[in-house]
PDB file of C-alpha atoms in Angstrom:
ATOM      1  CA  UNK A   1       0.000   0.000   0.000  1.00  0.00           C
ATOM      2  CA  UNK A   2       1.275   3.485  -0.830  1.00  0.00           C
ATOM      3  CA  UNK A   3       2.148   5.658   2.126  1.00  0.00           C
ATOM      4  CA  UNK A   4      -0.654   8.130   1.365  1.00  0.00           C
ATOM      5  CA  UNK A   5      -3.183   5.296   1.185  1.00  0.00           C
ATOM      6  CA  UNK A   6      -1.962   3.857   4.485  1.00  0.00           C
ATOM      7  CA  UNK A   7      -2.234   7.234   6.223  1.00  0.00           C
ATOM      8  CA  UNK A   8      -5.754   7.768   4.866  1.00  0.00           C
ATOM      9  CA  UNK A   9      -6.877   4.305   5.995  1.00  0.00           C
ATOM     10  CA  UNK A  10      -5.295   4.835   9.396  1.00  0.00           C
ATOM     11  CA  UNK A  11      -7.057   8.174   9.825  1.00  0.00           C
ATOM     12  CA  UNK A  12     -10.355   6.538   8.950  1.00  0.00           C
ATOM     13  CA  UNK A  13      -9.731   3.846  11.560  1.00  0.00           C
ATOM     14  CA  UNK A  14      -8.948   6.472  14.177  1.00  0.00           C
ATOM     15  CA  UNK A  15     -12.096   8.428  13.348  1.00  0.00           C
ATOM     16  CA  UNK A  16     -14.208   5.270  13.549  1.00  0.00           C
ATOM     17  CA  UNK A  17     -12.495   4.234  16.768  1.00  0.00           C
ATOM     18  CA  UNK A  18     -13.099   7.649  18.268  1.00  0.00           C
ATOM     19  CA  UNK A  19     -16.793   7.473  17.423  1.00  0.00           C
ATOM     20  CA  UNK A  20     -17.026   4.001  18.946  1.00  0.00           C
ATOM     21  CA  UNK A  21     -15.209   5.222  22.038  1.00  0.00           C
ATOM     22  CA  UNK A  22     -17.624   8.119  22.380  1.00  0.00           C
ATOM     23  CA  UNK A  23     -20.570   5.759  22.087  1.00  0.00           C
ATOM     24  CA  UNK A  24     -18.995   3.433  24.627  1.00  0.00           C
ATOM     25  CA  UNK A  25     -18.607   6.378  26.995  1.00  0.00           C
ATOM     26  CA  UNK A  26     -22.306   7.134  26.691  1.00  0.00           C
ATOM     27  CA  UNK A  27     -23.172   3.510  27.394  1.00  0.00           C
ATOM     28  CA  UNK A  28     -20.811   3.410  30.347  1.00  0.00           C
ATOM     29  CA  UNK A  29     -22.411   6.521  31.826  1.00  0.00           C
ATOM     30  CA  UNK A  30     -25.867   4.955  31.593  1.00  0.00           C
ATOM     31  CA  UNK A  31     -24.467   1.695  32.903  1.00  0.00           C
ATOM     32  CA  UNK A  32     -22.953   3.531  35.851  1.00  0.00           C
ATOM     33  CA  UNK A  33     -26.381   4.683  36.979  1.00  0.00           C
ATOM     34  CA  UNK A  34     -27.845   1.253  36.372  1.00  0.00           C
ATOM     35  CA  UNK A  35     -25.090  -0.238  38.531  1.00  0.00           C
ATOM     36  CA  UNK A  36     -25.997   2.113  41.356  1.00  0.00           C
ATOM     37  CA  UNK A  37     -29.729   1.553  40.896  1.00  0.00           C
ATOM     38  CA  UNK A  38     -30.706  -2.099  40.652  1.00  0.00           C
ATOM     39  CA  UNK A  39     -34.020  -3.674  39.683  1.00  0.00           C
ATOM     40  CA  UNK A  40     -35.728  -4.910  42.848  1.00  0.00           C
ATOM     41  CA  UNK A  41     -36.810  -8.160  41.199  1.00  0.00           C
ATOM     42  CA  UNK A  42     -33.156  -9.205  40.853  1.00  0.00           C
ATOM     43  CA  UNK A  43     -32.731  -9.115  44.643  1.00  0.00           C
ATOM     44  CA  UNK A  44     -36.232  -9.537  46.107  1.00  0.00           C
ATOM     45  CA  UNK A  45     -38.377 -11.123  43.359  1.00  0.00           C
ATOM     46  CA  UNK A  46     -41.243 -11.997  45.707  1.00  0.00           C
ATOM     47  CA  UNK A  47     -41.980  -8.358  46.602  1.00  0.00           C
ATOM     48  CA  UNK A  48     -45.159  -7.389  44.747  1.00  0.00           C
ATOM     49  CA  UNK A  49     -45.099  -4.277  42.590  1.00  0.00           C
ATOM     50  CA  UNK A  50     -47.868  -1.906  41.514  1.00  0.00           C
ATOM     51  CA  UNK A  51     -45.881   0.952  40.060  1.00  0.00           C
ATOM     52  CA  UNK A  52     -48.613   3.552  39.831  1.00  0.00           C
ATOM     53  CA  UNK A  53     -46.643   6.285  38.042  1.00  0.00           C
ATOM     54  CA  UNK A  54     -46.010   4.157  34.963  1.00  0.00           C
ATOM     55  CA  UNK A  55     -49.751   4.270  34.242  1.00  0.00           C
ATOM     56  CA  UNK A  56     -52.701   6.566  34.881  1.00  0.00           C
ATOM     57  CA  UNK A  57     -53.830   5.265  38.304  1.00  0.00           C
ATOM     58  CA  UNK A  58     -52.167   8.084  40.226  1.00  0.00           C
ATOM     59  CA  UNK A  59     -52.894  11.582  41.501  1.00  0.00           C
ATOM     60  CA  UNK A  60     -51.852  13.199  38.198  1.00  0.00           C
ATOM     61  CA  UNK A  61     -54.100  10.867  36.225  1.00  0.00           C
ATOM     62  CA  UNK A  62     -51.480  10.166  33.546  1.00  0.00           C
ATOM     63  CA  UNK A  63     -48.175   8.320  33.052  1.00  0.00           C
ATOM     64  CA  UNK A  64     -45.338  10.269  34.656  1.00  0.00           C
ATOM     65  CA  UNK A  65     -42.163  11.431  32.909  1.00  0.00           C
ATOM     66  CA  UNK A  66     -39.284   8.994  33.381  1.00  0.00           C
ATOM     67  CA  UNK A  67     -41.415   5.911  34.094  1.00  0.00           C
ATOM     68  CA  UNK A  68     -40.974   4.009  30.838  1.00  0.00           C
ATOM     69  CA  UNK A  69     -41.661   0.660  32.530  1.00  0.00           C
ATOM     70  CA  UNK A  70     -43.547  -0.371  35.690  1.00  0.00           C
ATOM     71  CA  UNK A  71     -40.425  -1.450  37.575  1.00  0.00           C
ATOM     72  CA  UNK A  72     -39.012  -0.741  41.023  1.00  0.00           C
ATOM     73  CA  UNK A  73     -35.398   0.430  40.955  1.00  0.00           C
ATOM     74  CA  UNK A  74     -33.448   1.067  44.162  1.00  0.00           C
ATOM     75  CA  UNK A  75     -29.908   1.536  45.379  1.00  0.00           C
ATOM     76  CA  UNK A  76     -28.606  -1.953  46.090  1.00  0.00           C
ATOM     77  CA  UNK A  77     -28.398  -1.550  49.916  1.00  0.00           C
ATOM     78  CA  UNK A  78     -32.028  -0.404  49.984  1.00  0.00           C
ATOM     79  CA  UNK A  79     -33.084  -3.341  47.817  1.00  0.00           C
ATOM     80  CA  UNK A  80     -31.303  -5.790  50.123  1.00  0.00           C
ATOM     81  CA  UNK A  81     -32.859  -4.213  53.207  1.00  0.00           C
ATOM     82  CA  UNK A  82     -36.278  -4.514  51.570  1.00  0.00           C
ATOM     83  CA  UNK A  83     -35.548  -8.179  50.822  1.00  0.00           C
ATOM     84  CA  UNK A  84     -34.969  -8.718  54.544  1.00  0.00           C
ATOM     85  CA  UNK A  85     -38.273  -7.066  55.397  1.00  0.00           C
ATOM     86  CA  UNK A  86     -39.998  -9.196  52.768  1.00  0.00           C
ATOM     87  CA  UNK A  87     -38.584 -12.407  54.269  1.00  0.00           C
ATOM     88  CA  UNK A  88     -39.985 -11.466  57.670  1.00  0.00           C
ATOM     89  CA  UNK A  89     -43.373 -10.501  56.192  1.00  0.00           C
ATOM     90  CA  UNK A  90     -43.534 -13.782  54.251  1.00  0.00           C
ATOM     91  CA  UNK A  91     -42.935 -15.752  57.457  1.00  0.00           C
ATOM     92  CA  UNK A  92     -46.163 -14.179  58.757  1.00  0.00           C
ATOM     93  CA  UNK A  93     -48.131 -15.008  55.610  1.00  0.00           C
ATOM     94  CA  UNK A  94     -47.863 -11.474  54.215  1.00  0.00           C
ATOM     95  CA  UNK A  95     -46.000  -9.697  51.442  1.00  0.00           C
ATOM     96  CA  UNK A  96     -44.681  -6.235  50.818  1.00  0.00           C
ATOM     97  CA  UNK A  97     -46.383  -4.322  48.015  1.00  0.00           C
ATOM     98  CA  UNK A  98     -44.444  -1.381  46.582  1.00  0.00           C
ATOM     99  CA  UNK A  99     -46.105   1.538  44.813  1.00  0.00           C
ATOM    100  CA  UNK A 100     -43.017   3.634  44.079  1.00  0.00           C
ATOM    101  CA  UNK A 101     -39.253   3.331  44.538  1.00  0.00           C
ATOM    102  CA  UNK A 102     -36.560   5.368  42.781  1.00  0.00           C
ATOM    103  CA  UNK A 103     -38.134   8.418  41.144  1.00  0.00           C
ATOM    104  CA  UNK A 104     -36.298  10.255  38.327  1.00  0.00           C
ATOM    105  CA  UNK A 105     -35.877  14.008  38.788  1.00  0.00           C
ATOM    106  CA  UNK A 106     -37.887  14.582  35.620  1.00  0.00           C
ATOM    107  CA  UNK A 107     -40.846  12.865  37.309  1.00  0.00           C
ATOM    108  CA  UNK A 108     -40.609  15.284  40.234  1.00  0.00           C
ATOM    109  CA  UNK A 109     -40.652  18.199  37.793  1.00  0.00           C
ATOM    110  CA  UNK A 110     -43.764  16.664  36.208  1.00  0.00           C
ATOM    111  CA  UNK A 111     -45.454  16.606  39.640  1.00  0.00           C
ATOM    112  CA  UNK A 112     -44.550  20.239  40.275  1.00  0.00           C
ATOM    113  CA  UNK A 113     -45.935  21.328  36.890  1.00  0.00           C
ATOM    114  CA  UNK A 114     -49.148  19.457  37.620  1.00  0.00           C
ATOM    115  CA  UNK A 115     -49.442  21.003  41.093  1.00  0.00           C
ATOM    116  CA  UNK A 116     -49.118  24.478  39.574  1.00  0.00           C
ATOM    117  CA  UNK A 117     -51.780  23.781  36.925  1.00  0.00           C
ATOM    118  CA  UNK A 118     -55.561  24.177  37.062  1.00  0.00           C
ATOM    119  CA  UNK A 119     -56.188  20.440  36.589  1.00  0.00           C
ATOM    120  CA  UNK A 120     -58.536  19.235  39.363  1.00  0.00           C
ATOM    121  CA  UNK A 121     -59.633  15.923  37.831  1.00  0.00           C
ATOM    122  CA  UNK A 122     -58.257  13.751  40.649  1.00  0.00           C
ATOM    123  CA  UNK A 123     -59.173  15.983  43.581  1.00  0.00           C
ATOM    124  CA  UNK A 124     -62.012  13.818  44.920  1.00  0.00           C
ATOM    125  CA  UNK A 125     -59.845  10.697  45.008  1.00  0.00           C
ATOM    126  CA  UNK A 126     -56.530  12.129  46.219  1.00  0.00           C
ATOM    127  CA  UNK A 127     -56.926  15.511  47.967  1.00  0.00           C
ATOM    128  CA  UNK A 128     -60.609  16.153  48.741  1.00  0.00           C
ATOM    129  CA  UNK A 129     -59.987  18.330  51.826  1.00  0.00           C
ATOM    130  CA  UNK A 130     -56.811  20.118  50.717  1.00  0.00           C
ATOM    131  CA  UNK A 131     -56.624  22.865  48.117  1.00  0.00           C
ATOM    132  CA  UNK A 132     -54.300  22.199  45.218  1.00  0.00           C
ATOM    133  CA  UNK A 133     -52.270  25.278  46.151  1.00  0.00           C
ATOM    134  CA  UNK A 134     -51.522  23.678  49.514  1.00  0.00           C
ATOM    135  CA  UNK A 135     -49.956  20.590  47.914  1.00  0.00           C
ATOM    136  CA  UNK A 136     -46.747  22.524  47.265  1.00  0.00           C
ATOM    137  CA  UNK A 137     -46.942  24.739  50.336  1.00  0.00           C
ATOM    138  CA  UNK A 138     -47.279  21.857  52.781  1.00  0.00           C
ATOM    139  CA  UNK A 139     -44.892  19.397  51.169  1.00  0.00           C
ATOM    140  CA  UNK A 140     -47.375  16.921  49.739  1.00  0.00           C
ATOM    141  CA  UNK A 141     -45.589  17.524  46.435  1.00  0.00           C
ATOM    142  CA  UNK A 142     -41.926  18.263  47.131  1.00  0.00           C
ATOM    143  CA  UNK A 143     -38.929  19.239  45.007  1.00  0.00           C
ATOM    144  CA  UNK A 144     -36.396  17.722  45.391  1.00  0.00           C
ATOM    145  CA  UNK A 145     -37.733  14.301  46.388  1.00  0.00           C
ATOM    146  CA  UNK A 146     -36.039  11.745  48.638  1.00  0.00           C
ATOM    147  CA  UNK A 147     -37.130   9.125  46.100  1.00  0.00           C
ATOM    148  CA  UNK A 148     -34.620  10.508  43.572  1.00  0.00           C
ATOM    149  CA  UNK A 149     -31.753   9.375  45.824  1.00  0.00           C
ATOM    150  CA  UNK A 150     -32.709   5.738  45.211  1.00  0.00           C
ATOM    151  CA  UNK A 151     -33.294   4.593  48.797  1.00  0.00           C
ATOM    152  CA  UNK A 152     -36.908   5.581  49.434  1.00  0.00           C
ATOM    153  CA  UNK A 153     -39.950   3.381  48.894  1.00  0.00           C
ATOM    154  CA  UNK A 154     -43.707   3.786  49.067  1.00  0.00           C
ATOM    155  CA  UNK A 155     -44.860   0.438  50.430  1.00  0.00           C
ATOM    156  CA  UNK A 156     -47.622  -1.374  52.263  1.00  0.00           C
ATOM    157  CA  UNK A 157     -48.360  -4.851  53.612  1.00  0.00           C
ATOM    158  CA  UNK A 158     -50.704  -7.201  51.773  1.00  0.00           C
ATOM    159  CA  UNK A 159     -52.081 -10.727  51.935  1.00  0.00           C
ATOM    160  CA  UNK A 160     -51.574 -12.993  48.911  1.00  0.00           C
ATOM    161  CA  UNK A 161     -54.936 -14.098  47.541  1.00  0.00           C
ATOM    162  CA  UNK A 162     -55.703 -16.194  44.442  1.00  0.00           C
ATOM    163  CA  UNK A 163     -52.575 -15.065  42.649  1.00  0.00           C
ATOM    164  CA  UNK A 164     -53.072 -11.411  43.560  1.00  0.00           C
ATOM    165  CA  UNK A 165     -52.813  -9.453  46.778  1.00  0.00           C
ATOM    166  CA  UNK A 166     -55.206  -7.715  49.165  1.00  0.00           C
ATOM    167  CA  UNK A 167     -53.549  -4.758  50.948  1.00  0.00           C
ATOM    168  CA  UNK A 168     -54.058  -4.466  54.678  1.00  0.00           C
ATOM    169  CA  UNK A 169     -56.445  -1.662  55.625  1.00  0.00           C
ATOM    170  CA  UNK A 170     -54.327   1.388  56.441  1.00  0.00           C
ATOM    171  CA  UNK A 171     -57.205   3.848  56.570  1.00  0.00           C
ATOM    172  CA  UNK A 172     -56.330   5.744  53.378  1.00  0.00           C
ATOM    173  CA  UNK A 173     -55.054   4.965  49.937  1.00  0.00           C
ATOM    174  CA  UNK A 174     -51.448   5.520  48.876  1.00  0.00           C
ATOM    175  CA  UNK A 175     -50.746   9.161  47.911  1.00  0.00           C
ATOM    176  CA  UNK A 176     -53.798  10.435  49.772  1.00  0.00           C
ATOM    177  CA  UNK A 177     -52.900  14.077  50.434  1.00  0.00           C
ATOM    178  CA  UNK A 178     -54.751  14.577  53.682  1.00  0.00           C
ATOM    179  CA  UNK A 179     -54.062  14.726  57.439  1.00  0.00           C
ATOM    180  CA  UNK A 180     -55.771  11.343  57.796  1.00  0.00           C
ATOM    181  CA  UNK A 181     -52.756   9.814  55.996  1.00  0.00           C
ATOM    182  CA  UNK A 182     -50.423  10.960  58.765  1.00  0.00           C
ATOM    183  CA  UNK A 183     -49.053   7.984  60.660  1.00  0.00           C
ATOM    184  CA  UNK A 184     -50.504   9.072  64.002  1.00  0.00           C
ATOM    185  CA  UNK A 185     -53.869  10.324  62.704  1.00  0.00           C
ATOM    186  CA  UNK A 186     -56.703   9.881  65.180  1.00  0.00           C
ATOM    187  CA  UNK A 187     -59.212   9.725  62.312  1.00  0.00           C
ATOM    188  CA  UNK A 188     -58.442   6.076  61.582  1.00  0.00           C
ATOM    189  CA  UNK A 189     -59.760   3.016  63.413  1.00  0.00           C
ATOM    190  CA  UNK A 190     -57.766   1.008  65.983  1.00  0.00           C
ATOM    191  CA  UNK A 191     -57.289  -1.775  63.401  1.00  0.00           C
ATOM    192  CA  UNK A 192     -56.001   0.661  60.780  1.00  0.00           C
ATOM    193  CA  UNK A 193     -53.662   2.204  63.346  1.00  0.00           C
ATOM    194  CA  UNK A 194     -52.388  -1.257  64.291  1.00  0.00           C
ATOM    195  CA  UNK A 195     -51.738  -2.082  60.631  1.00  0.00           C
ATOM    196  CA  UNK A 196     -49.750   1.139  60.203  1.00  0.00           C
ATOM    197  CA  UNK A 197     -47.731   0.314  63.293  1.00  0.00           C
ATOM    198  CA  UNK A 198     -47.090  -3.211  62.027  1.00  0.00           C
ATOM    199  CA  UNK A 199     -45.740  -1.873  58.745  1.00  0.00           C
ATOM    200  CA  UNK A 200     -43.608   0.801  60.404  1.00  0.00           C
ATOM    201  CA  UNK A 201     -42.076  -1.543  62.951  1.00  0.00           C
ATOM    202  CA  UNK A 202     -41.248  -4.074  60.242  1.00  0.00           C
ATOM    203  CA  UNK A 203     -39.528  -1.480  58.072  1.00  0.00           C
ATOM    204  CA  UNK A 204     -37.648   0.032  61.015  1.00  0.00           C
ATOM    205  CA  UNK A 205     -36.319  -3.375  62.037  1.00  0.00           C
ATOM    206  CA  UNK A 206     -34.722  -3.594  58.600  1.00  0.00           C
ATOM    207  CA  UNK A 207     -33.028  -0.217  58.624  1.00  0.00           C
ATOM    208  CA  UNK A 208     -35.646   2.166  57.236  1.00  0.00           C
ATOM    209  CA  UNK A 209     -36.862   5.371  58.839  1.00  0.00           C
ATOM    210  CA  UNK A 210     -40.462   6.496  58.538  1.00  0.00           C
ATOM    211  CA  UNK A 211     -42.015   9.789  57.428  1.00  0.00           C
ATOM    212  CA  UNK A 212     -44.784  10.809  59.805  1.00  0.00           C
ATOM    213  CA  UNK A 213     -46.899  12.646  57.213  1.00  0.00           C
ATOM    214  CA  UNK A 214     -47.242   9.567  54.954  1.00  0.00           C
ATOM    215  CA  UNK A 215     -47.771   6.135  56.511  1.00  0.00           C
ATOM    216  CA  UNK A 216     -46.412   4.444  53.314  1.00  0.00           C
ATOM    217  CA  UNK A 217     -43.118   6.372  52.933  1.00  0.00           C
ATOM    218  CA  UNK A 218     -39.786   4.936  54.152  1.00  0.00           C
ATOM    219  CA  UNK A 219     -36.132   5.829  53.522  1.00  0.00           C
ATOM    220  CA  UNK A 220     -33.119   3.652  54.269  1.00  0.00           C
ATOM    221  CA  UNK A 221     -31.469   5.285  57.294  1.00  0.00           C
ATOM    222  CA  UNK A 222     -27.948   4.545  56.054  1.00  0.00           C
ATOM    223  CA  UNK A 223     -28.623   5.471  52.437  1.00  0.00           C
ATOM    224  CA  UNK A 224     -25.615   5.235  50.113  1.00  0.00           C
ATOM    225  CA  UNK A 225     -26.275   8.369  48.011  1.00  0.00           C
ATOM    226  CA  UNK A 226     -27.577  11.059  50.401  1.00  0.00           C
ATOM    227  CA  UNK A 227     -26.296  13.865  48.167  1.00  0.00           C
ATOM    228  CA  UNK A 228     -27.276  12.424  44.762  1.00  0.00           C
ATOM    229  CA  UNK A 229     -30.367  13.109  42.675  1.00  0.00           C
ATOM    230  CA  UNK A 230     -30.617  10.590  39.816  1.00  0.00           C
ATOM    231  CA  UNK A 231     -32.519  11.280  36.614  1.00  0.00           C
ATOM    232  CA  UNK A 232     -32.008   8.147  34.488  1.00  0.00           C
ATOM    233  CA  UNK A 233     -35.401   6.918  33.135  1.00  0.00           C
ATOM    234  CA  UNK A 234     -36.780   3.626  34.425  1.00  0.00           C
ATOM    235  CA  UNK A 235     -36.869   1.036  31.642  1.00  0.00           C
TER     236      UNK A 235
END
C-alpha cells in the first residue's frame, strides 16, 4: 500500500475508533447509573409491585415522565434491606407491596408542573380536603424528592390471595394528600392504626426510617447516596 493510502486508511480507523469510544462512553455513563440503581426483582423477586406512576392510576391521572416501565429500581443496599423485610413478612403469611421506589428528577418536575396547573380531575380521590395550592406549600408535592436518591420506597403490607394481593387496611389509599394519611392520625380506626404500626415496625427493624406525614413512605437510614439526585429513566 502506498504511504498516502496507508495514512488515509489509518485516519479513517482512528475516526471510527473515536466514534465508537464516544458511544462506549455514553453507554458506560448509563451503565454507571444502572449499577448504582438495581431492579428490585433481581434481589427480592417476591416483593409485589404496583408501580402507579407508569400508568394513569395516580394523583396526576397520567403516566409520569421517566417511568418508561412499571419497575421498582433502588440503590442496592435499599433493595437488600427490603428483601430482609420481605422475608420477615412472608414468614407471617404477608407480602410487601411497593407503589413507588426510585423516582427520576424529571418525574418530580412533572409533579410540580401538575401542582401548579388548574387540573382538578383527581381531587375527589386524592386531595378532597386540601386545596391544590396547599400541595406545594405543605410538602405533599416536594422538590427535590427523597425518592430521587434511590433509597426511598412507598410500600404497604398485603395478603396474597388467588394469585393477587389484598392490601391491609391502612385507613387511606397511597398518595392520599390529607391529614388522615399521617401515621398518628386519630381519624383512623384502631385496626387501621395497628396495621400502620405493624408496617412501620417491620420497616424500622430492617433499617428504614419512617415519614410521619405519609404512613407508606420509608427511607433507608444509612442510604448510600444522600447527596445524589438521579434522573435516568426507568426502563
